[in-house]
CSV table of C-alpha atoms in Angstrom, one decimal:
chain,number,residue,atom,x,y,z
C,769,UNK,CA,65.4,125.1,71.6
C,770,UNK,CA,68.0,126.0,74.5
C,771,UNK,CA,69.8,122.4,74.4
C,772,UNK,CA,70.1,122.3,70.9
C,773,UNK,CA,71.8,125.9,71.2
C,774,UNK,CA,74.1,124.4,74.1
C,775,UNK,CA,75.2,121.4,72.0
C,776,UNK,CA,75.5,123.5,68.5
C,777,UNK,CA,77.8,125.8,70.9
C,778,UNK,CA,80.0,123.3,73.0
C,779,UNK,CA,80.4,121.2,69.6
C,780,UNK,CA,82.2,124.2,67.4
C,781,UNK,CA,84.8,123.4,70.5
C,782,UNK,CA,84.6,119.5,70.9
C,783,UNK,CA,87.8,118.8,68.4
C,784,UNK,CA,89.9,121.6,69.8
C,785,UNK,CA,89.0,120.4,73.4
C,786,UNK,CA,90.0,116.6,72.4
C,787,UNK,CA,86.2,115.7,73.8
C,788,UNK,CA,85.6,113.6,70.6
C,789,UNK,CA,86.6,110.3,70.6
C,790,UNK,CA,86.0,106.7,68.8
C,791,UNK,CA,85.2,103.5,69.6
C,792,UNK,CA,85.8,100.2,67.7
C,793,UNK,CA,83.1,97.8,67.6
C,794,UNK,CA,84.3,94.3,66.2
C,795,UNK,CA,83.1,93.0,63.1
C,796,UNK,CA,82.9,89.6,63.4
C,797,UNK,CA,82.3,86.5,60.6
C,798,UNK,CA,79.5,84.3,62.4
C,799,UNK,CA,80.7,81.2,60.5
C,800,UNK,CA,84.2,81.0,62.0
C,801,UNK,CA,84.2,83.7,64.8
C,802,UNK,CA,87.0,85.5,63.3
C,803,UNK,CA,87.7,89.3,63.8
C,804,UNK,CA,87.0,90.6,60.2
C,805,UNK,CA,87.7,94.3,61.3
C,806,UNK,CA,85.9,97.0,63.1
C,807,UNK,CA,83.1,99.8,63.0
C,808,UNK,CA,84.0,103.3,64.1
C,809,UNK,CA,81.3,104.7,66.5
C,810,UNK,CA,81.9,108.3,67.0
C,811,UNK,CA,81.3,109.7,70.6
C,812,UNK,CA,81.2,112.9,72.7
C,813,UNK,CA,81.7,113.8,76.4
C,814,UNK,CA,81.4,117.3,76.7
C,815,UNK,CA,83.2,118.7,79.9
C,816,UNK,CA,80.4,121.1,80.4
C,817,UNK,CA,77.6,118.8,78.9
C,818,UNK,CA,79.1,115.3,79.6
C,819,UNK,CA,78.0,112.4,77.7
C,820,UNK,CA,76.2,113.7,74.7
C,821,UNK,CA,74.8,110.6,72.5
C,822,UNK,CA,75.3,110.7,68.7
C,823,UNK,CA,71.2,111.1,67.7
C,824,UNK,CA,71.7,114.3,69.6
C,825,UNK,CA,74.7,115.6,68.2
C,826,UNK,CA,74.9,114.4,64.5
C,827,UNK,CA,72.1,116.3,62.9
C,828,UNK,CA,73.5,119.4,64.9
C,829,UNK,CA,76.6,118.8,63.2
C,830,UNK,CA,74.9,118.3,60.0
C,831,UNK,CA,72.8,121.6,60.2
C,832,UNK,CA,75.5,123.6,61.4
C,833,UNK,CA,78.1,122.7,58.6
C,834,UNK,CA,80.6,121.1,61.3
C,835,UNK,CA,80.1,117.8,60.4
C,836,UNK,CA,82.9,118.0,57.7
C,837,UNK,CA,85.5,119.1,60.4
C,838,UNK,CA,84.4,116.8,62.6
C,839,UNK,CA,84.4,113.7,59.4
C,840,UNK,CA,88.0,114.9,58.6
C,841,UNK,CA,89.1,114.3,62.3
C,842,UNK,CA,87.2,110.5,62.1
C,843,UNK,CA,88.6,110.0,58.4
C,844,UNK,CA,92.4,110.4,60.1
C,845,UNK,CA,91.8,108.9,63.4
C,846,UNK,CA,90.3,106.0,61.4
C,847,UNK,CA,93.5,105.8,59.2
C,848,UNK,CA,95.9,105.9,62.1
C,849,UNK,CA,93.8,103.2,63.8
C,850,UNK,CA,94.1,100.8,60.6
C,851,UNK,CA,97.5,101.2,60.3
C,852,UNK,CA,98.2,100.5,64.2
C,853,UNK,CA,96.0,97.5,64.0
C,854,UNK,CA,97.4,96.2,61.1
C,855,UNK,CA,101.3,96.9,61.7
C,856,UNK,CA,102.6,93.0,62.4
C,857,UNK,CA,99.3,91.1,60.6
C,858,UNK,CA,99.3,88.9,57.9
C,859,UNK,CA,95.9,89.0,57.3
C,860,UNK,CA,94.7,92.9,57.6
C,861,UNK,CA,91.7,93.8,59.6
C,862,UNK,CA,89.2,96.8,57.8
C,863,UNK,CA,88.0,99.8,59.4
C,864,UNK,CA,84.7,101.2,58.5
C,865,UNK,CA,83.3,104.5,59.2
C,866,UNK,CA,80.5,107.2,58.5
C,867,UNK,CA,80.8,109.5,56.0
C,868,UNK,CA,77.8,112.5,56.0
C,869,UNK,CA,76.3,113.2,52.6
C,870,UNK,CA,77.3,116.6,53.2
C,871,UNK,CA,80.9,115.9,53.9
C,872,UNK,CA,80.8,113.6,50.8
C,873,UNK,CA,79.7,116.1,48.3
C,874,UNK,CA,82.1,118.5,49.8
C,875,UNK,CA,84.3,119.5,46.5
C,876,UNK,CA,87.8,118.4,47.9
C,877,UNK,CA,86.7,115.0,49.8
C,878,UNK,CA,88.8,112.7,47.5
C,879,UNK,CA,91.4,114.7,47.9
C,880,UNK,CA,91.4,115.1,51.6
C,881,UNK,CA,91.1,110.9,51.4
C,882,UNK,CA,94.1,110.4,49.5
C,883,UNK,CA,96.3,112.8,51.4
C,884,UNK,CA,95.0,111.4,54.7
C,885,UNK,CA,96.1,107.8,53.2
C,886,UNK,CA,99.2,109.2,52.0
C,887,UNK,CA,100.0,110.5,55.5
C,888,UNK,CA,98.9,108.4,57.9
C,889,UNK,CA,100.3,105.2,55.8
C,890,UNK,CA,97.3,103.5,55.7
C,891,UNK,CA,96.2,101.2,53.0
C,892,UNK,CA,93.0,101.6,51.0
C,893,UNK,CA,91.9,98.0,51.1
C,894,UNK,CA,92.4,98.4,55.2
C,895,UNK,CA,89.1,100.9,54.9
C,896,UNK,CA,85.3,101.0,54.4
C,897,UNK,CA,83.0,103.9,53.5
C,898,UNK,CA,79.7,103.7,55.2
C,899,UNK,CA,77.1,105.9,53.4
C,900,UNK,CA,73.5,106.3,53.4
C,901,UNK,CA,71.2,105.5,50.4
C,902,UNK,CA,70.1,109.3,50.5
C,903,UNK,CA,73.2,110.1,49.6
C,904,UNK,CA,73.0,108.4,46.2
C,905,UNK,CA,69.5,109.9,45.8
C,906,UNK,CA,70.6,113.3,46.4
C,907,UNK,CA,72.7,114.0,43.5
C,908,UNK,CA,73.4,110.8,42.0
C,909,UNK,CA,75.9,112.2,38.7
C,910,UNK,CA,78.4,113.9,41.1
C,911,UNK,CA,78.1,110.9,43.7
C,912,UNK,CA,78.3,108.3,41.4
C,913,UNK,CA,81.9,109.8,40.2
C,914,UNK,CA,83.0,110.3,43.6
C,915,UNK,CA,81.9,106.7,44.3
C,916,UNK,CA,83.8,105.5,41.6
C,917,UNK,CA,86.8,107.5,42.2
C,918,UNK,CA,86.6,105.9,45.8
C,919,UNK,CA,86.6,102.4,44.2
C,920,UNK,CA,89.3,102.9,41.8
C,921,UNK,CA,91.3,104.1,44.6
C,922,UNK,CA,90.8,100.6,46.1
C,923,UNK,CA,88.3,101.6,48.9
C,924,UNK,CA,85.4,99.7,50.1
C,925,UNK,CA,82.2,101.0,50.2
C,926,UNK,CA,78.9,100.1,52.3
C,927,UNK,CA,75.6,101.4,52.2
C,928,UNK,CA,74.4,102.1,55.8
C,929,UNK,CA,71.2,103.3,57.5
C,930,UNK,CA,73.4,105.0,60.0
C,931,UNK,CA,70.9,103.6,63.5
C,932,UNK,CA,67.5,104.7,61.7
C,933,UNK,CA,66.9,100.4,61.3
C,934,UNK,CA,65.7,101.6,58.0
C,935,UNK,CA,67.1,101.3,54.2
C,936,UNK,CA,64.8,100.9,51.3
C,937,UNK,CA,67.8,100.4,49.1
C,938,UNK,CA,66.0,102.5,46.4
């Protein structure tokens, strides 16, 4: 309980204090060996708590609602990375990032996404949003509408297990 409280408190200031950062894990075509893109991995090194693993802080961010602000930061940083990576490339690389279910069903997610693309100059085809299948099972009507809008924008979608190692494709 004490660790949970300490993480929750420190997480409130992590973005402002520039403690969150992104790593990019390459996505490679096994047959050709060519890099196709990268997956964005969120990491946190707190000035007080040190390195905190995502399996510790993501559930707390979800619980507290901070995941919406963190997700907006990840979206912007991922768009900026895609622009930087593809600035001089003939064959663009794709950047994928996880979107939490709370963030996804937030009323203004599509508006935030569109604004971020416009402000950063990121092309929709440079992005892939990774969602969990549980999102599709929670509120299928609203989730489906949002998925359709994202698809119409030209952004790819994928289903990710978020490190659980389990996906039923229900």
